[in-house]
Short mmCIF file of C-alpha atoms in Angstrom, two decimals:
data_model
loop_
_atom_site.label_atom_id
_atom_site.label_comp_id
_atom_site.label_asym_id
_atom_site.label_seq_id
_atom_site.Cartn_x
_atom_site.Cartn_y
_atom_site.Cartn_z
CA MET W 1 132.87 48.92 106.50
CA GLY W 2 134.74 46.68 108.92
CA LYS W 3 134.92 47.27 112.64
CA ILE W 4 138.31 47.50 114.35
CA ILE W 5 138.40 46.05 117.87
CA ALA W 6 141.48 46.31 120.07
CA ILE W 7 141.81 43.54 122.65
CA ALA W 8 143.65 45.17 125.51
CA ASN W 9 144.49 45.06 129.20
CA GLN W 10 147.80 46.27 130.59
CA LYS W 11 147.81 43.32 132.98
CA GLY W 12 149.53 40.26 131.56
CA GLY W 13 148.14 36.74 131.62
CA VAL W 14 144.46 37.66 131.39
CA GLY W 15 143.72 35.92 128.08
CA LYS W 16 144.16 38.72 125.54
CA THR W 17 145.96 36.62 122.95
CA THR W 18 143.85 33.53 123.62
CA THR W 19 140.79 35.69 123.03
CA ALA W 20 142.21 37.39 119.94
CA PHE W 21 142.92 34.31 117.87
CA ASN W 22 140.10 32.12 119.14
CA LEU W 23 137.48 34.85 118.73
CA GLY W 24 138.87 35.60 115.28
CA ALA W 25 138.70 31.92 114.33
CA CYS W 26 135.09 31.59 115.52
CA LEU W 27 134.01 34.75 113.70
CA ALA W 28 135.63 33.49 110.50
CA THR W 29 134.11 30.00 110.59
CA GLY W 30 130.68 30.48 112.15
CA LEU W 31 128.16 33.23 111.49
CA ARG W 32 128.29 32.54 107.75
CA GLY W 33 132.03 33.10 107.78
CA LYS W 34 132.90 36.70 108.54
CA ARG W 35 136.02 38.13 106.91
CA VAL W 36 138.47 38.67 109.76
CA LEU W 37 141.95 40.17 110.00
CA LEU W 38 144.01 39.70 113.15
CA VAL W 39 146.77 42.24 113.75
CA ASP W 40 149.37 40.88 116.17
CA ALA W 41 150.71 43.99 117.94
CA ASP W 42 152.52 42.04 120.66
CA PRO W 43 156.28 41.33 120.37
CA GLN W 44 155.71 37.90 121.94
CA ALA W 45 153.96 36.96 118.65
CA ASN W 46 151.85 34.30 120.34
CA ALA W 47 148.79 35.07 118.23
CA THR W 48 150.91 34.61 115.12
CA SER W 49 152.29 31.22 116.12
CA GLY W 50 148.91 30.20 117.57
CA LEU W 51 147.44 30.40 114.08
CA GLY W 52 150.13 28.23 112.54
CA VAL W 53 152.34 31.05 111.23
CA ASN W 54 156.03 30.89 112.17
CA PRO W 55 157.12 34.39 113.31
CA GLN W 56 160.70 33.66 112.23
CA GLU W 57 159.60 32.87 108.68
CA LEU W 58 157.46 35.94 108.12
CA GLU W 59 158.54 37.87 105.05
CA ALA W 60 156.72 40.94 106.37
CA GLY W 61 154.57 41.77 109.35
CA ILE W 62 153.49 44.55 111.66
CA PHE W 63 157.10 45.61 112.33
CA GLU W 64 157.74 46.36 108.65
CA CYS W 65 154.45 48.28 108.48
CA LEU W 66 155.10 50.45 111.51
CA VAL W 67 158.82 51.04 111.10
CA ASP W 68 159.53 50.71 107.37
CA GLY W 69 156.24 52.10 106.05
CA LEU W 70 155.19 48.91 104.24
CA GLU W 71 151.54 48.95 103.23
CA ALA W 72 149.34 46.74 105.38
CA SER W 73 148.08 44.87 102.32
CA GLU W 74 151.65 43.71 101.65
CA ALA W 75 152.02 42.21 105.13
CA ILE W 76 148.90 40.01 105.28
CA SER W 77 149.47 36.28 105.70
CA ASP W 78 147.11 33.33 105.36
CA THR W 79 146.28 31.20 108.40
CA VAL W 80 144.85 27.74 108.97
CA ILE W 81 141.36 29.24 108.38
CA ASP W 82 140.48 30.57 104.92
CA LYS W 83 138.61 33.69 106.00
CA LEU W 84 140.97 34.56 108.83
CA LYS W 85 144.09 36.50 107.81
CA ILE W 86 146.86 37.89 109.98
CA ILE W 87 149.41 40.67 110.01
CA GLY W 88 151.97 38.80 112.08
CA SER W 89 154.47 39.87 114.67
CA CYS W 90 157.96 38.87 115.77
CA ASN W 91 160.46 39.71 118.49
CA ASP W 92 161.80 42.64 116.42
CA LEU W 93 158.69 44.58 117.42
CA VAL W 94 160.36 45.25 120.79
CA GLY W 95 162.64 47.73 119.01
CA ALA W 96 159.80 49.54 117.28
CA GLU W 97 158.77 51.55 120.35
CA GLY W 98 161.93 53.68 120.34
CA GLU W 99 161.77 54.18 116.59
CA LEU W 100 158.15 55.30 116.64
CA MET W 101 158.72 57.81 119.43
CA LYS W 102 160.81 59.86 117.01
CA ARG W 103 158.00 60.16 114.46
CA ARG W 104 155.62 63.03 113.99
CA GLY W 105 152.02 61.84 114.26
CA ARG W 106 153.31 58.67 115.88
CA GLU W 107 149.99 57.87 117.57
CA ARG W 108 148.16 57.53 114.24
CA ILE W 109 150.58 55.37 112.25
CA LEU W 110 148.46 52.22 112.66
CA THR W 111 145.28 54.17 111.91
CA ASN W 112 146.73 55.25 108.58
CA LEU W 113 147.92 51.72 107.84
CA LEU W 114 144.55 50.06 108.43
CA GLU W 115 142.31 52.66 106.81
CA PRO W 116 142.96 51.49 103.20
CA ILE W 117 142.07 47.85 104.03
CA LYS W 118 139.27 48.38 106.53
CA ASP W 119 136.53 47.73 103.97
CA MET W 120 138.04 44.36 103.05
CA TYR W 121 137.04 42.84 106.40
CA ASP W 122 134.01 42.54 108.65
CA TYR W 123 136.20 42.61 111.74
CA ILE W 124 139.80 43.64 112.36
CA LEU W 125 141.03 42.43 115.76
CA ILE W 126 144.21 43.90 117.27
CA ASP W 127 146.00 41.82 119.89
CA CYS W 128 147.73 44.36 122.15
CA SER W 129 150.78 43.78 124.31
CA PRO W 130 150.47 43.92 128.11
CA SER W 131 151.80 47.47 128.27
CA LEU W 132 150.52 50.93 127.49
CA GLY W 133 153.39 51.95 125.23
CA ILE W 134 153.20 53.76 121.90
CA ILE W 135 152.20 50.64 119.94
CA THR W 136 149.24 50.00 122.22
CA ILE W 137 148.35 53.70 121.99
CA ASN W 138 148.39 53.23 118.21
CA ALA W 139 146.11 50.23 118.50
CA LEU W 140 143.60 52.06 120.70
CA THR W 141 143.65 55.11 118.41
CA ALA W 142 143.04 52.94 115.34
CA ALA W 143 140.24 50.99 117.00
CA ASP W 144 136.52 51.68 116.98
CA SER W 145 136.17 49.86 120.28
CA VAL W 146 138.10 48.01 122.99
CA LEU W 147 137.37 44.51 124.25
CA ILE W 148 138.81 44.09 127.76
CA PRO W 149 139.52 40.57 129.04
CA VAL W 150 139.38 40.39 132.82
CA GLN W 151 140.78 37.42 134.72
CA ALA W 152 138.56 36.00 137.44
CA GLU W 153 140.94 36.80 140.29
CA TYR W 154 141.13 39.05 143.35
CA PHE W 155 142.96 42.03 141.79
CA ALA W 156 141.03 41.95 138.51
CA LEU W 157 139.11 45.22 138.94
CA GLU W 158 142.17 47.09 140.20
CA GLY W 159 143.98 46.24 136.99
CA ILE W 160 141.31 47.82 134.82
CA SER W 161 141.59 51.38 136.16
CA GLN W 162 144.81 52.30 134.38
CA LEU W 163 143.48 51.08 131.03
CA LEU W 164 140.19 52.96 131.49
CA ASN W 165 142.14 56.12 132.27
CA THR W 166 144.19 55.64 129.08
CA ILE W 167 140.98 55.13 127.08
CA ARG W 168 139.60 58.40 128.50
CA ILE W 169 142.76 60.25 127.46
CA ILE W 170 142.64 58.78 123.95
CA LYS W 171 138.95 59.69 123.61
CA ARG W 172 139.76 63.25 124.65
CA GLN W 173 142.90 63.77 122.58
CA LEU W 174 142.98 61.29 119.68
CA LYS W 175 139.79 59.28 119.04
CA PRO W 176 136.55 60.80 120.40
CA GLY W 177 134.50 57.92 119.01
CA LEU W 178 136.40 55.17 120.82
CA GLU W 179 134.00 52.91 122.73
CA ILE W 180 134.26 49.96 125.07
CA GLU W 181 133.10 46.86 123.22
CA GLY W 182 132.75 44.97 126.44
CA PHE W 183 134.38 43.32 129.42
CA LEU W 184 135.04 39.59 129.07
CA LEU W 185 135.56 37.44 132.14
CA THR W 186 138.27 34.84 131.47
CA MET W 187 139.74 31.85 133.33
CA TYR W 188 136.38 31.46 135.05
CA ASP W 189 135.74 28.56 137.42
CA ALA W 190 132.08 28.42 138.43
CA ARG W 191 132.97 26.26 141.45
CA LEU W 192 134.83 29.15 143.08
CA ARG W 193 132.88 31.72 145.06
CA LEU W 194 135.50 34.35 144.20
CA ALA W 195 134.94 33.92 140.44
CA ASN W 196 131.22 34.47 140.86
CA GLN W 197 131.83 37.49 143.10
CA ILE W 198 134.09 39.07 140.48
CA TYR W 199 131.49 38.55 137.77
CA GLU W 200 128.85 40.22 139.96
CA GLU W 201 131.21 43.10 140.73
CA LEU W 202 131.87 43.60 137.02
CA LYS W 203 128.12 43.65 136.36
CA ASP W 204 127.58 46.14 139.21
CA HIS W 205 130.29 48.45 137.87
CA PHE W 206 129.74 48.14 134.12
CA GLY W 207 126.26 46.69 133.58
CA ASP W 208 125.46 45.69 130.01
CA MET W 209 129.06 46.30 128.93
CA VAL W 210 129.93 42.94 130.51
CA PHE W 211 129.55 40.03 128.09
CA SER W 212 127.13 37.34 129.19
CA THR W 213 129.63 34.80 127.86
CA VAL W 214 132.42 33.83 130.23
CA ILE W 215 135.55 31.93 129.22
CA PRO W 216 136.23 28.95 131.48
CA ARG W 217 139.52 27.57 132.63
CA ASN W 218 140.09 24.83 130.08
CA ILE W 219 143.18 22.77 129.34
CA LYS W 220 142.37 22.65 125.62
CA LEU W 221 142.71 26.44 125.44
CA SER W 222 146.23 26.07 126.81
CA GLU W 223 147.17 23.16 124.55
CA SER W 224 145.90 24.37 121.18
CA PRO W 225 148.49 27.14 120.50
CA SER W 226 151.35 24.64 120.70
CA HIS W 227 149.71 22.85 117.77
CA GLY W 228 149.32 26.07 115.77
CA LEU W 229 145.55 25.75 115.93
CA PRO W 230 142.71 27.74 117.47
CA VAL W 231 140.76 25.67 119.95
CA MET W 232 137.73 25.30 117.70
CA LEU W 233 139.91 23.30 115.28
CA TYR W 234 141.97 21.55 117.94
CA ASP W 235 138.97 20.35 119.97
CA PRO W 236 135.64 21.78 118.81
CA ASP W 237 133.72 20.00 121.56
CA SER W 238 135.80 21.41 124.41
CA ARG W 239 134.32 23.93 126.83
CA GLY W 240 136.80 26.53 125.61
CA ALA W 241 135.75 26.14 121.97
CA ILE W 242 132.06 26.28 122.86
CA ALA W 243 132.60 29.44 124.94
CA TYR W 244 134.46 31.31 122.19
CA ALA W 245 131.83 30.31 119.63
CA GLN W 246 129.21 31.74 121.98
CA LEU W 247 131.27 34.92 122.43
CA ALA W 248 131.52 35.34 118.64
CA ARG W 249 127.74 35.09 118.33
CA GLU W 250 127.17 37.50 121.21
CA LEU W 251 129.60 40.07 119.82
CA ASN W 252 128.17 39.84 116.33
CA ASN W 253 124.58 40.11 117.59
CA ARG W 254 125.48 43.17 119.66
CA ASN W 255 126.90 44.87 116.59
CA LYS W 256 123.94 43.92 114.39
CA THR W 257 121.58 45.39 116.99
CA LYS W 258 123.63 48.56 117.24
CA LYS W 259 123.77 49.01 113.45
CA ALA W 260 120.02 48.49 113.21
CA ALA W 261 119.43 51.13 115.88
CA GLU W 262 121.74 53.59 114.12
CA THR W 263 119.98 52.97 110.80
CA ALA W 264 116.58 53.56 112.41
CA LYS W 265 117.78 56.91 113.80
CA ALA W 266 119.22 58.05 110.45
#
């Protein structure tokens, strides 16, 4: 059965979308080619366009699933990578929040959408918007775990507290099994003392939940979406591509170790 990972942080500009489509691309091409589905739950639709899919030309996407009740399997699009599929987004998703608030069981709409297709994929990644509205609540409720990108800047740790509080509420009221997949330090510059201090603070606060991999500041990561390509296709030798490939291996190894431990206990 596939694992659903929400990539979330209510603070904008921390690398959520960059992480979503580059991690998905690396999982789908390395590691013997995992089957990956990316769900773009952000009205900005940057993950959609970053994988070479034009949001304006989508016949169906996450909006139609959430609002019109279209089955998720009918909204899946191909991307530039064979084993990486996407349920795309568009600007219309902005209007979905108000519509969903009227629904009974509104927090579990995405859960019910993804359940029938969960076994088709090794990983389902949900790119969340930088808000804690009803769509993000849906994403966290549908997820098995949350990957939290954290920018290497002064207010980084302050920005995490609201999300952690939301995760606690969801665990208590909607999804008791929701876990934190890990904290990922992004936009890291090893030359800066502050960046290293933030990494150490993260480790002090969250220990092994912090990924060993850090994502560097890298111009290729900024350039690749404008070409509709993940960085590992745009420039596979760049520091950004190497870092996301390393993250994919680390995440997959963590999950293999966890599954082995659970099997041994059973």
